[in-house]
Amino acid sequence: QRQDAAEGEEEQVMATNVFFNQFEYAPEQNLMNDLIVEMIQIHGVDFVYIPRDINNKDEIYNADDISSFTDTYPIEMYVLDYQGFQGDGNILSKFGVEIRDQIRFAVARSRFEEEVTASDEAINRPREGDLIYYPLNKKLFEIKFVNDKPTHYPMGVLQVYELTTELYEYSEEQFDTGYEEIDN
């Protein structure tokens, strides 16, 4: 034992193996990323990411009444809610029937950076308010929440963004994406 232990201070011994660095070793992180990207490309679906263009931001209310959607980025994502839509479902309110279907997607961080951030540096991660076009059911979903700070980072790095989306409610925004089924 060390001299400090003899003086009343105990030395902390870690239970994990000191010869393996699980959270800062780049080759392991790259391997994990490659496996996640491959899994999403095998089991995922091709989506279209549509960023919101802010045209006339109201600084008081922090809102934009005249948003537009012009750019599109095809990218693969994994549907996390494979059993169907989640959320509150259909709600009958004093304003009529509100559809509150939610669905969650996972997109690989590295693929998002390759496809979207490489084309537009201002978009460094998926943003709340942007849209996702789901071609299988031909519907638009608005991103309501992006989980980019999970409680667990496999290998010490964020590998995927988890997107919580809701069925999009159109409210006079301008669409000129080049996809006829989206623009209509």
Short mmCIF file of N, CA and C in Angstrom, two decimals:
data_model
loop_
_atom_site.label_atom_id
_atom_site.label_comp_id
_atom_site.label_asym_id
_atom_site.label_seq_id
_atom_site.Cartn_x
_atom_site.Cartn_y
_atom_site.Cartn_z
N GLN A 1 0.84 -1.19 0.00
CA GLN A 1 0.00 0.00 0.00
C GLN A 1 0.88 1.23 0.00
N ARG A 2 0.26 2.30 -0.47
CA ARG A 2 1.00 3.55 -0.56
C ARG A 2 1.07 4.25 0.78
N GLN A 3 1.93 5.22 0.84
CA GLN A 3 2.11 6.00 2.07
C GLN A 3 0.83 6.74 2.44
N ASP A 4 0.05 7.24 1.39
CA ASP A 4 -1.20 7.96 1.65
C ASP A 4 -2.21 7.07 2.36
N ALA A 5 -2.26 5.81 1.96
CA ALA A 5 -3.21 4.89 2.58
C ALA A 5 -2.88 4.69 4.05
N ALA A 6 -1.60 4.74 4.35
CA ALA A 6 -1.20 4.59 5.75
C ALA A 6 -1.61 5.80 6.57
N GLU A 7 -1.75 6.96 5.90
CA GLU A 7 -2.14 8.18 6.60
C GLU A 7 -3.66 8.34 6.69
N GLY A 8 -4.43 7.36 6.26
CA GLY A 8 -5.88 7.43 6.39
C GLY A 8 -6.61 7.66 5.08
N GLU A 9 -5.93 7.99 3.99
CA GLU A 9 -6.58 8.18 2.70
C GLU A 9 -6.51 6.87 1.93
N GLU A 10 -7.66 6.41 1.45
CA GLU A 10 -7.68 5.17 0.68
C GLU A 10 -7.58 5.49 -0.81
N GLU A 11 -6.87 4.66 -1.53
CA GLU A 11 -6.72 4.84 -2.96
C GLU A 11 -7.92 4.22 -3.67
N GLN A 12 -8.51 4.95 -4.64
CA GLN A 12 -9.64 4.46 -5.41
C GLN A 12 -9.13 3.54 -6.52
N VAL A 13 -9.67 2.35 -6.59
CA VAL A 13 -9.31 1.40 -7.63
C VAL A 13 -10.52 1.23 -8.53
N MET A 14 -10.34 1.47 -9.84
CA MET A 14 -11.44 1.35 -10.79
C MET A 14 -11.62 -0.11 -11.19
N ALA A 15 -12.88 -0.51 -11.38
CA ALA A 15 -13.19 -1.90 -11.70
C ALA A 15 -12.98 -2.21 -13.17
N THR A 16 -13.06 -1.21 -14.06
CA THR A 16 -12.90 -1.48 -15.49
C THR A 16 -11.42 -1.63 -15.82
N ASN A 17 -11.19 -2.28 -16.91
CA ASN A 17 -9.83 -2.54 -17.35
C ASN A 17 -9.19 -1.25 -17.85
N VAL A 18 -8.07 -0.88 -17.33
CA VAL A 18 -7.40 0.37 -17.68
C VAL A 18 -6.74 0.31 -19.06
N PHE A 19 -6.65 -0.85 -19.67
CA PHE A 19 -5.99 -0.99 -20.96
C PHE A 19 -6.94 -0.78 -22.14
N PHE A 20 -8.24 -0.63 -21.86
CA PHE A 20 -9.22 -0.38 -22.91
C PHE A 20 -9.85 0.98 -22.68
N ASN A 21 -9.72 1.85 -23.68
CA ASN A 21 -10.31 3.18 -23.62
C ASN A 21 -11.62 3.13 -24.41
N GLN A 22 -12.75 3.06 -23.72
CA GLN A 22 -14.03 2.85 -24.38
C GLN A 22 -14.68 4.14 -24.87
N PHE A 23 -14.21 5.29 -24.45
CA PHE A 23 -14.93 6.52 -24.76
C PHE A 23 -14.14 7.55 -25.55
N GLU A 24 -12.90 7.29 -25.85
CA GLU A 24 -12.11 8.26 -26.58
C GLU A 24 -11.28 7.62 -27.70
N TYR A 25 -11.59 6.41 -28.08
CA TYR A 25 -10.80 5.72 -29.08
C TYR A 25 -11.50 5.84 -30.44
N ALA A 26 -10.94 6.67 -31.31
CA ALA A 26 -11.57 7.01 -32.59
C ALA A 26 -11.85 5.80 -33.48
N PRO A 27 -10.96 4.81 -33.61
CA PRO A 27 -11.30 3.66 -34.47
C PRO A 27 -12.56 2.92 -34.01
N GLU A 28 -12.76 2.77 -32.71
CA GLU A 28 -13.98 2.12 -32.21
C GLU A 28 -15.20 2.99 -32.49
N GLN A 29 -15.06 4.30 -32.32
CA GLN A 29 -16.16 5.21 -32.60
C GLN A 29 -16.53 5.17 -34.09
N ASN A 30 -15.53 5.13 -34.96
CA ASN A 30 -15.79 5.06 -36.40
C ASN A 30 -16.45 3.73 -36.78
N LEU A 31 -16.01 2.64 -36.16
CA LEU A 31 -16.63 1.34 -36.42
C LEU A 31 -18.10 1.36 -36.02
N MET A 32 -18.38 1.89 -34.84
CA MET A 32 -19.76 1.97 -34.37
C MET A 32 -20.60 2.83 -35.31
N ASN A 33 -20.05 3.95 -35.75
CA ASN A 33 -20.76 4.82 -36.69
C ASN A 33 -21.04 4.10 -38.00
N ASP A 34 -20.05 3.41 -38.53
CA ASP A 34 -20.23 2.68 -39.79
C ASP A 34 -21.30 1.60 -39.67
N LEU A 35 -21.34 0.92 -38.54
CA LEU A 35 -22.36 -0.11 -38.33
C LEU A 35 -23.76 0.50 -38.23
N ILE A 36 -23.88 1.64 -37.57
CA ILE A 36 -25.18 2.30 -37.46
C ILE A 36 -25.65 2.80 -38.82
N VAL A 37 -24.76 3.42 -39.58
CA VAL A 37 -25.11 3.90 -40.92
C VAL A 37 -25.55 2.73 -41.80
N GLU A 38 -24.81 1.63 -41.75
CA GLU A 38 -25.17 0.45 -42.54
C GLU A 38 -26.51 -0.12 -42.12
N MET A 39 -26.78 -0.17 -40.81
CA MET A 39 -28.05 -0.69 -40.33
C MET A 39 -29.21 0.19 -40.80
N ILE A 40 -29.04 1.51 -40.75
CA ILE A 40 -30.10 2.41 -41.20
C ILE A 40 -30.29 2.28 -42.71
N GLN A 41 -29.21 2.12 -43.47
CA GLN A 41 -29.34 1.97 -44.91
C GLN A 41 -29.98 0.65 -45.30
N ILE A 42 -29.84 -0.38 -44.48
CA ILE A 42 -30.46 -1.68 -44.76
C ILE A 42 -31.92 -1.68 -44.34
N HIS A 43 -32.20 -1.23 -43.11
CA HIS A 43 -33.54 -1.36 -42.55
C HIS A 43 -34.34 -0.06 -42.55
N GLY A 44 -33.76 1.01 -43.02
CA GLY A 44 -34.43 2.31 -42.98
C GLY A 44 -35.25 2.58 -44.23
N VAL A 45 -35.70 3.81 -44.33
CA VAL A 45 -36.53 4.27 -45.44
C VAL A 45 -35.91 5.56 -45.97
N ASP A 46 -36.03 5.78 -47.27
CA ASP A 46 -35.58 7.04 -47.86
C ASP A 46 -36.61 8.13 -47.57
N PHE A 47 -36.17 9.20 -46.93
CA PHE A 47 -37.03 10.34 -46.61
C PHE A 47 -36.50 11.57 -47.33
N VAL A 48 -37.26 12.65 -47.25
CA VAL A 48 -36.80 13.93 -47.78
C VAL A 48 -36.84 14.92 -46.62
N TYR A 49 -35.67 15.47 -46.29
CA TYR A 49 -35.56 16.49 -45.25
C TYR A 49 -35.75 17.85 -45.91
N ILE A 50 -36.69 18.66 -45.38
CA ILE A 50 -37.03 19.95 -45.97
C ILE A 50 -36.84 21.04 -44.91
N PRO A 51 -35.76 21.82 -44.99
CA PRO A 51 -35.56 22.87 -43.98
C PRO A 51 -36.50 24.06 -44.20
N ARG A 52 -36.91 24.64 -43.10
CA ARG A 52 -37.78 25.82 -43.13
C ARG A 52 -36.94 27.06 -43.39
N ASP A 53 -37.38 27.88 -44.34
CA ASP A 53 -36.74 29.17 -44.61
C ASP A 53 -37.51 30.25 -43.87
N ILE A 54 -36.83 30.98 -42.99
CA ILE A 54 -37.45 32.07 -42.24
C ILE A 54 -37.39 33.32 -43.11
N ASN A 55 -38.56 33.86 -43.49
CA ASN A 55 -38.60 35.00 -44.40
C ASN A 55 -38.88 36.32 -43.69
N ASN A 56 -39.72 36.30 -42.67
CA ASN A 56 -40.14 37.53 -42.01
C ASN A 56 -40.33 37.26 -40.53
N LYS A 57 -39.23 37.17 -39.81
CA LYS A 57 -39.29 36.80 -38.40
C LYS A 57 -39.77 37.97 -37.54
N ASP A 58 -40.78 37.69 -36.73
CA ASP A 58 -41.29 38.65 -35.77
C ASP A 58 -40.47 38.50 -34.49
N GLU A 59 -39.66 39.49 -34.16
CA GLU A 59 -38.76 39.41 -33.02
C GLU A 59 -39.50 39.39 -31.68
N ILE A 60 -40.69 39.97 -31.65
CA ILE A 60 -41.45 40.01 -30.40
C ILE A 60 -42.00 38.62 -30.06
N TYR A 61 -42.66 37.99 -31.04
CA TYR A 61 -43.26 36.68 -30.81
C TYR A 61 -42.34 35.52 -31.19
N ASN A 62 -41.18 35.84 -31.77
CA ASN A 62 -40.22 34.83 -32.20
C ASN A 62 -40.88 33.81 -33.13
N ALA A 63 -41.62 34.33 -34.12
CA ALA A 63 -42.34 33.49 -35.07
C ALA A 63 -42.19 34.07 -36.47
N ASP A 64 -42.52 33.24 -37.45
CA ASP A 64 -42.48 33.65 -38.85
C ASP A 64 -43.80 33.30 -39.49
N ASP A 65 -44.55 34.31 -39.91
CA ASP A 65 -45.86 34.08 -40.50
C ASP A 65 -45.78 33.59 -41.94
N ILE A 66 -44.67 33.88 -42.61
CA ILE A 66 -44.57 33.56 -44.03
C ILE A 66 -43.34 32.69 -44.28
N SER A 67 -43.33 31.52 -43.69
CA SER A 67 -42.22 30.59 -43.92
C SER A 67 -42.33 30.01 -45.32
N SER A 68 -41.20 29.55 -45.82
CA SER A 68 -41.22 28.86 -47.11
C SER A 68 -40.31 27.64 -47.03
N PHE A 69 -40.54 26.73 -47.93
CA PHE A 69 -39.77 25.50 -48.02
C PHE A 69 -39.31 25.34 -49.46
N THR A 70 -38.01 25.49 -49.69
CA THR A 70 -37.49 25.43 -51.06
C THR A 70 -36.43 24.36 -51.25
N ASP A 71 -35.64 24.07 -50.24
CA ASP A 71 -34.55 23.10 -50.38
C ASP A 71 -35.00 21.73 -49.92
N THR A 72 -34.45 20.70 -50.53
CA THR A 72 -34.74 19.32 -50.13
C THR A 72 -33.44 18.53 -50.10
N TYR A 73 -33.40 17.58 -49.18
CA TYR A 73 -32.23 16.72 -49.03
C TYR A 73 -32.71 15.29 -48.82
N PRO A 74 -32.57 14.42 -49.82
CA PRO A 74 -32.93 13.01 -49.60
C PRO A 74 -31.94 12.38 -48.62
N ILE A 75 -32.48 11.66 -47.66
CA ILE A 75 -31.63 11.01 -46.66
C ILE A 75 -32.39 9.83 -46.06
N GLU A 76 -31.64 8.80 -45.71
CA GLU A 76 -32.25 7.61 -45.12
C GLU A 76 -32.39 7.79 -43.62
N MET A 77 -33.51 7.30 -43.09
CA MET A 77 -33.77 7.35 -41.66
C MET A 77 -34.40 6.03 -41.24
N TYR A 78 -34.32 5.78 -39.97
CA TYR A 78 -34.89 4.56 -39.40
C TYR A 78 -36.15 4.93 -38.62
N VAL A 79 -37.24 4.22 -38.87
CA VAL A 79 -38.49 4.48 -38.16
C VAL A 79 -38.41 3.76 -36.82
N LEU A 80 -38.43 4.53 -35.74
CA LEU A 80 -38.33 3.94 -34.40
C LEU A 80 -39.66 3.38 -33.91
N ASP A 81 -40.76 3.96 -34.35
CA ASP A 81 -42.08 3.51 -33.93
C ASP A 81 -42.63 2.55 -34.99
N TYR A 82 -42.13 1.34 -34.99
CA TYR A 82 -42.49 0.38 -36.03
C TYR A 82 -43.89 -0.18 -35.88
N GLN A 83 -44.54 0.02 -34.73
CA GLN A 83 -45.88 -0.51 -34.52
C GLN A 83 -46.97 0.48 -34.91
N GLY A 84 -46.61 1.61 -35.42
CA GLY A 84 -47.60 2.60 -35.84
C GLY A 84 -47.37 3.94 -35.17
N PHE A 85 -48.29 4.85 -35.42
CA PHE A 85 -48.17 6.20 -34.88
C PHE A 85 -48.35 6.19 -33.38
N GLN A 86 -47.65 7.10 -32.73
CA GLN A 86 -47.77 7.31 -31.29
C GLN A 86 -48.45 8.65 -31.08
N GLY A 87 -48.32 9.21 -29.93
CA GLY A 87 -48.88 10.52 -29.65
C GLY A 87 -50.28 10.44 -29.10
N ASP A 88 -50.99 11.57 -29.14
CA ASP A 88 -52.32 11.67 -28.56
C ASP A 88 -53.42 11.15 -29.47
N GLY A 89 -53.11 10.86 -30.74
CA GLY A 89 -54.14 10.37 -31.66
C GLY A 89 -55.06 11.50 -32.08
N ASN A 90 -56.31 11.18 -32.34
CA ASN A 90 -57.30 12.16 -32.76
C ASN A 90 -58.02 12.71 -31.53
N ILE A 91 -58.09 14.03 -31.45
CA ILE A 91 -58.72 14.68 -30.31
C ILE A 91 -59.85 15.56 -30.83
N LEU A 92 -61.02 15.46 -30.22
CA LEU A 92 -62.14 16.32 -30.55
C LEU A 92 -62.11 17.52 -29.61
N SER A 93 -61.84 18.69 -30.17
CA SER A 93 -61.77 19.90 -29.36
C SER A 93 -62.85 20.87 -29.82
N LYS A 94 -62.91 22.03 -29.21
CA LYS A 94 -63.93 23.00 -29.60
C LYS A 94 -63.67 23.57 -31.00
N PHE A 95 -62.47 23.34 -31.53
CA PHE A 95 -62.14 23.80 -32.88
C PHE A 95 -62.30 22.71 -33.92
N GLY A 96 -62.74 21.53 -33.53
CA GLY A 96 -62.92 20.42 -34.45
C GLY A 96 -61.98 19.28 -34.09
N VAL A 97 -61.79 18.39 -35.04
CA VAL A 97 -60.93 17.23 -34.82
C VAL A 97 -59.48 17.63 -35.07
N GLU A 98 -58.64 17.36 -34.10
CA GLU A 98 -57.20 17.60 -34.25
C GLU A 98 -56.51 16.25 -34.31
N ILE A 99 -55.64 16.09 -35.30
CA ILE A 99 -54.88 14.85 -35.45
C ILE A 99 -53.50 15.07 -34.85
N ARG A 100 -53.21 14.33 -33.81
CA ARG A 100 -51.94 14.50 -33.09
C ARG A 100 -51.09 13.24 -33.20
N ASP A 101 -50.99 12.70 -34.40
CA ASP A 101 -50.16 11.52 -34.61
C ASP A 101 -48.69 11.91 -34.56
N GLN A 102 -47.92 11.15 -33.82
CA GLN A 102 -46.48 11.37 -33.74
C GLN A 102 -45.76 10.12 -34.21
N ILE A 103 -44.58 10.34 -34.75
CA ILE A 103 -43.71 9.23 -35.14
C ILE A 103 -42.28 9.68 -34.89
N ARG A 104 -41.44 8.74 -34.50
CA ARG A 104 -40.04 9.05 -34.20
C ARG A 104 -39.14 8.41 -35.24
N PHE A 105 -38.13 9.16 -35.64
CA PHE A 105 -37.14 8.70 -36.61
C PHE A 105 -35.75 8.83 -36.01
N ALA A 106 -34.84 8.00 -36.49
CA ALA A 106 -33.43 8.12 -36.14
C ALA A 106 -32.65 8.36 -37.43
N VAL A 107 -31.79 9.37 -37.40
CA VAL A 107 -30.93 9.66 -38.54
C VAL A 107 -29.50 9.68 -38.03
N ALA A 108 -28.61 9.04 -38.77
CA ALA A 108 -27.20 9.00 -38.38
C ALA A 108 -26.61 10.41 -38.48
N ARG A 109 -25.92 10.81 -37.44
CA ARG A 109 -25.33 12.14 -37.39
C ARG A 109 -24.36 12.36 -38.55
N SER A 110 -23.54 11.38 -38.82
CA SER A 110 -22.54 11.54 -39.89
C SER A 110 -23.20 11.67 -41.26
N ARG A 111 -24.28 10.92 -41.49
CA ARG A 111 -24.99 11.01 -42.77
C ARG A 111 -25.70 12.35 -42.91
N PHE A 112 -26.24 12.86 -41.80
CA PHE A 112 -26.88 14.18 -41.85
C PHE A 112 -25.85 15.25 -42.21
N GLU A 113 -24.67 15.14 -41.62
CA GLU A 113 -23.62 16.10 -41.93
C GLU A 113 -23.17 15.99 -43.38
N GLU A 114 -23.10 14.77 -43.92
CA GLU A 114 -22.68 14.57 -45.31
C GLU A 114 -23.71 15.11 -46.29
N GLU A 115 -24.99 14.87 -46.01
CA GLU A 115 -26.05 15.23 -46.96
C GLU A 115 -26.55 16.66 -46.80
N VAL A 116 -26.74 17.12 -45.58
CA VAL A 116 -27.37 18.42 -45.35
C VAL A 116 -26.34 19.49 -44.99
N THR A 117 -25.56 19.26 -43.95
CA THR A 117 -24.62 20.29 -43.50
C THR A 117 -23.58 20.61 -44.56
N ALA A 118 -23.17 19.63 -45.35
CA ALA A 118 -22.19 19.89 -46.41
C ALA A 118 -22.75 20.85 -47.46
N SER A 119 -24.07 20.84 -47.67
CA SER A 119 -24.70 21.73 -48.64
C SER A 119 -25.07 23.08 -48.04
N ASP A 120 -25.42 23.09 -46.75
CA ASP A 120 -25.82 24.33 -46.07
C ASP A 120 -25.23 24.32 -44.67
N GLU A 121 -24.15 25.06 -44.47
CA GLU A 121 -23.43 25.04 -43.20
C GLU A 121 -24.24 25.60 -42.04
N ALA A 122 -25.30 26.35 -42.34
CA ALA A 122 -26.14 26.91 -41.28
C ALA A 122 -26.97 25.82 -40.60
N ILE A 123 -27.16 24.70 -41.26
CA ILE A 123 -27.94 23.59 -40.71
C ILE A 123 -26.96 22.55 -40.20
N ASN A 124 -26.55 22.66 -38.94
CA ASN A 124 -25.56 21.73 -38.41
C ASN A 124 -26.19 20.53 -37.71
N ARG A 125 -27.52 20.52 -37.56
CA ARG A 125 -28.26 19.40 -37.01
C ARG A 125 -29.71 19.55 -37.45
N PRO A 126 -30.53 18.50 -37.36
CA PRO A 126 -31.96 18.68 -37.67
C PRO A 126 -32.55 19.72 -36.72
N ARG A 127 -33.46 20.54 -37.26
CA ARG A 127 -34.00 21.64 -36.47
C ARG A 127 -35.50 21.48 -36.26
N GLU A 128 -35.96 21.92 -35.10
CA GLU A 128 -37.38 21.94 -34.84
C GLU A 128 -38.04 22.91 -35.82
N GLY A 129 -39.16 22.51 -36.39
CA GLY A 129 -39.86 23.33 -37.37
C GLY A 129 -39.59 22.90 -38.80
N ASP A 130 -38.50 22.18 -39.05
CA ASP A 130 -38.25 21.66 -40.39
C ASP A 130 -39.18 20.47 -40.64
N LEU A 131 -39.30 20.08 -41.91
CA LEU A 131 -40.23 19.03 -42.28
C LEU A 131 -39.51 17.78 -42.76
N ILE A 132 -40.19 16.65 -42.60
CA ILE A 132 -39.74 15.37 -43.13
C ILE A 132 -40.86 14.84 -44.00
N TYR A 133 -40.55 14.52 -45.25
CA TYR A 133 -41.55 13.91 -46.13
C TYR A 133 -41.36 12.40 -46.09
N TYR A 134 -42.44 11.71 -45.75
CA TYR A 134 -42.44 10.25 -45.63
C TYR A 134 -43.09 9.69 -46.89
N PRO A 135 -42.31 9.19 -47.85
CA PRO A 135 -42.88 8.80 -49.14
C PRO A 135 -43.79 7.57 -49.09
N LEU A 136 -43.65 6.71 -48.08
CA LEU A 136 -44.50 5.52 -48.03
C LEU A 136 -45.96 5.86 -47.79
N ASN A 137 -46.22 6.86 -46.94
CA ASN A 137 -47.62 7.25 -46.73
C ASN A 137 -47.92 8.62 -47.32
N LYS A 138 -46.96 9.20 -48.03
CA LYS A 138 -47.10 10.47 -48.73
C LYS A 138 -47.60 11.59 -47.81
N LYS A 139 -46.98 11.70 -46.63
CA LYS A 139 -47.35 12.72 -45.66
C LYS A 139 -46.12 13.49 -45.22
N LEU A 140 -46.37 14.72 -44.80
CA LEU A 140 -45.33 15.58 -44.24
C LEU A 140 -45.41 15.56 -42.73
N PHE A 141 -44.25 15.51 -42.09
CA PHE A 141 -44.18 15.54 -40.65
C PHE A 141 -43.28 16.70 -40.24
N GLU A 142 -43.71 17.43 -39.22
CA GLU A 142 -42.93 18.55 -38.70
C GLU A 142 -42.12 18.07 -37.50
N ILE A 143 -40.85 18.43 -37.49
CA ILE A 143 -39.99 18.06 -36.37
C ILE A 143 -40.38 18.91 -35.16
N LYS A 144 -40.78 18.25 -34.11
CA LYS A 144 -41.17 18.94 -32.87
C LYS A 144 -40.04 18.93 -31.84
N PHE A 145 -39.21 17.89 -31.85
CA PHE A 145 -38.13 17.80 -30.88
C PHE A 145 -36.99 16.97 -31.47
N VAL A 146 -35.78 17.43 -31.26
CA VAL A 146 -34.57 16.71 -31.68
C VAL A 146 -33.79 16.36 -30.44
N ASN A 147 -33.66 15.07 -30.17
CA ASN A 147 -32.88 14.63 -29.01
C ASN A 147 -31.42 14.53 -29.43
N ASP A 148 -30.69 15.61 -29.18
CA ASP A 148 -29.27 15.62 -29.52
C ASP A 148 -28.40 15.62 -28.27
N LYS A 149 -29.01 15.39 -27.12
CA LYS A 149 -28.26 15.26 -25.87
C LYS A 149 -28.81 14.09 -25.07
N PRO A 150 -28.63 12.87 -25.58
CA PRO A 150 -29.16 11.71 -24.85
C PRO A 150 -28.37 11.46 -23.57
N THR A 151 -28.92 10.64 -22.72
CA THR A 151 -28.24 10.33 -21.46
C THR A 151 -27.10 9.35 -21.65
N HIS A 152 -27.09 8.62 -22.74
CA HIS A 152 -26.05 7.63 -22.98
C HIS A 152 -25.40 7.86 -24.34
N TYR A 153 -24.11 8.03 -24.36
CA TYR A 153 -23.35 8.20 -25.60
C TYR A 153 -22.55 6.93 -25.84
N PRO A 154 -22.99 6.05 -26.75
CA PRO A 154 -22.19 4.86 -27.02
C PRO A 154 -20.81 5.23 -27.54
N MET A 155 -19.80 4.71 -26.96
CA MET A 155 -18.41 4.97 -27.31
C MET A 155 -18.02 6.44 -27.12
N GLY A 156 -18.81 7.19 -26.36
CA GLY A 156 -18.47 8.56 -26.03
C GLY A 156 -18.83 9.60 -27.07
N VAL A 157 -19.56 9.21 -28.12
CA VAL A 157 -19.90 10.14 -29.20
C VAL A 157 -21.37 9.97 -29.54
N LEU A 158 -22.03 11.09 -29.89
CA LEU A 158 -23.41 11.03 -30.35
C LEU A 158 -23.44 10.42 -31.75
N GLN A 159 -24.11 9.29 -31.90
CA GLN A 159 -24.13 8.59 -33.19
C GLN A 159 -25.36 8.94 -34.02
N VAL A 160 -26.52 9.13 -33.38
CA VAL A 160 -27.77 9.40 -34.11
C VAL A 160 -28.52 10.55 -33.46
N TYR A 161 -29.30 11.23 -34.28
CA TYR A 161 -30.28 12.18 -33.79
C TYR A 161 -31.62 11.45 -33.77
N GLU A 162 -32.35 11.58 -32.68
CA GLU A 162 -33.68 11.01 -32.59
C GLU A 162 -34.68 12.15 -32.77
N LEU A 163 -35.51 12.05 -33.81
CA LEU A 163 -36.45 13.11 -34.16
C LEU A 163 -37.85 12.71 -33.74
N THR A 164 -38.51 13.54 -32.96
CA THR A 164 -39.92 13.34 -32.64
C THR A 164 -40.70 14.28 -33.55
N THR A 165 -41.57 13.72 -34.36
CA THR A 165 -42.29 14.51 -35.36
C THR A 165 -43.80 14.34 -35.19
N GLU A 166 -44.54 15.31 -35.69
CA GLU A 166 -45.99 15.28 -35.69
C GLU A 166 -46.48 15.53 -37.10
N LEU A 167 -47.64 15.02 -37.42
CA LEU A 167 -48.24 15.25 -38.72
C LEU A 167 -48.33 16.76 -38.95
N TYR A 168 -47.87 17.22 -40.11
CA TYR A 168 -47.76 18.64 -40.40
C TYR A 168 -49.13 19.24 -40.71
N GLU A 169 -49.41 20.41 -40.13
CA GLU A 169 -50.63 21.16 -40.43
C GLU A 169 -50.25 22.36 -41.28
N TYR A 170 -50.71 22.36 -42.51
CA TYR A 170 -50.41 23.44 -43.45
C TYR A 170 -51.08 24.73 -43.02
N SER A 171 -50.34 25.86 -43.07
CA SER A 171 -50.93 27.16 -42.73
C SER A 171 -50.33 28.26 -43.60
N GLU A 172 -50.58 28.18 -44.90
CA GLU A 172 -50.21 29.21 -45.87
C GLU A 172 -48.72 29.36 -46.12
N GLU A 173 -47.90 28.34 -45.82
CA GLU A 173 -46.48 28.41 -46.15
C GLU A 173 -46.31 28.19 -47.65
N GLN A 174 -45.21 28.68 -48.17
CA GLN A 174 -44.90 28.56 -49.59
C GLN A 174 -44.02 27.33 -49.82
N PHE A 175 -44.40 26.48 -50.77
CA PHE A 175 -43.63 25.29 -51.12
C PHE A 175 -43.16 25.39 -52.55
N ASP A 176 -41.86 25.29 -52.75
CA ASP A 176 -41.27 25.24 -54.09
C ASP A 176 -40.04 24.34 -54.02
N THR A 177 -40.28 23.05 -53.77
CA THR A 177 -39.19 22.11 -53.53
C THR A 177 -38.73 21.39 -54.78
N GLY A 178 -39.55 21.38 -55.81
CA GLY A 178 -39.22 20.61 -57.00
C GLY A 178 -39.84 19.23 -56.99
N TYR A 179 -40.36 18.79 -55.85
CA TYR A 179 -41.11 17.54 -55.74
C TYR A 179 -42.58 17.89 -55.92
N GLU A 180 -43.19 17.45 -57.01
CA GLU A 180 -44.58 17.82 -57.30
C GLU A 180 -45.54 17.35 -56.20
N GLU A 181 -45.32 16.14 -55.68
CA GLU A 181 -46.22 15.63 -54.65
C GLU A 181 -46.10 16.40 -53.34
N ILE A 182 -44.96 17.01 -53.07
CA ILE A 182 -44.80 17.84 -51.87
C ILE A 182 -45.38 19.23 -52.11
N ASP A 183 -45.07 19.82 -53.25
CA ASP A 183 -45.51 21.18 -53.55
C ASP A 183 -47.03 21.29 -53.66
N ASN A 184 -47.68 20.21 -54.11
CA ASN A 184 -49.15 20.25 -54.25
C ASN A 184 -49.80 20.06 -52.89
#
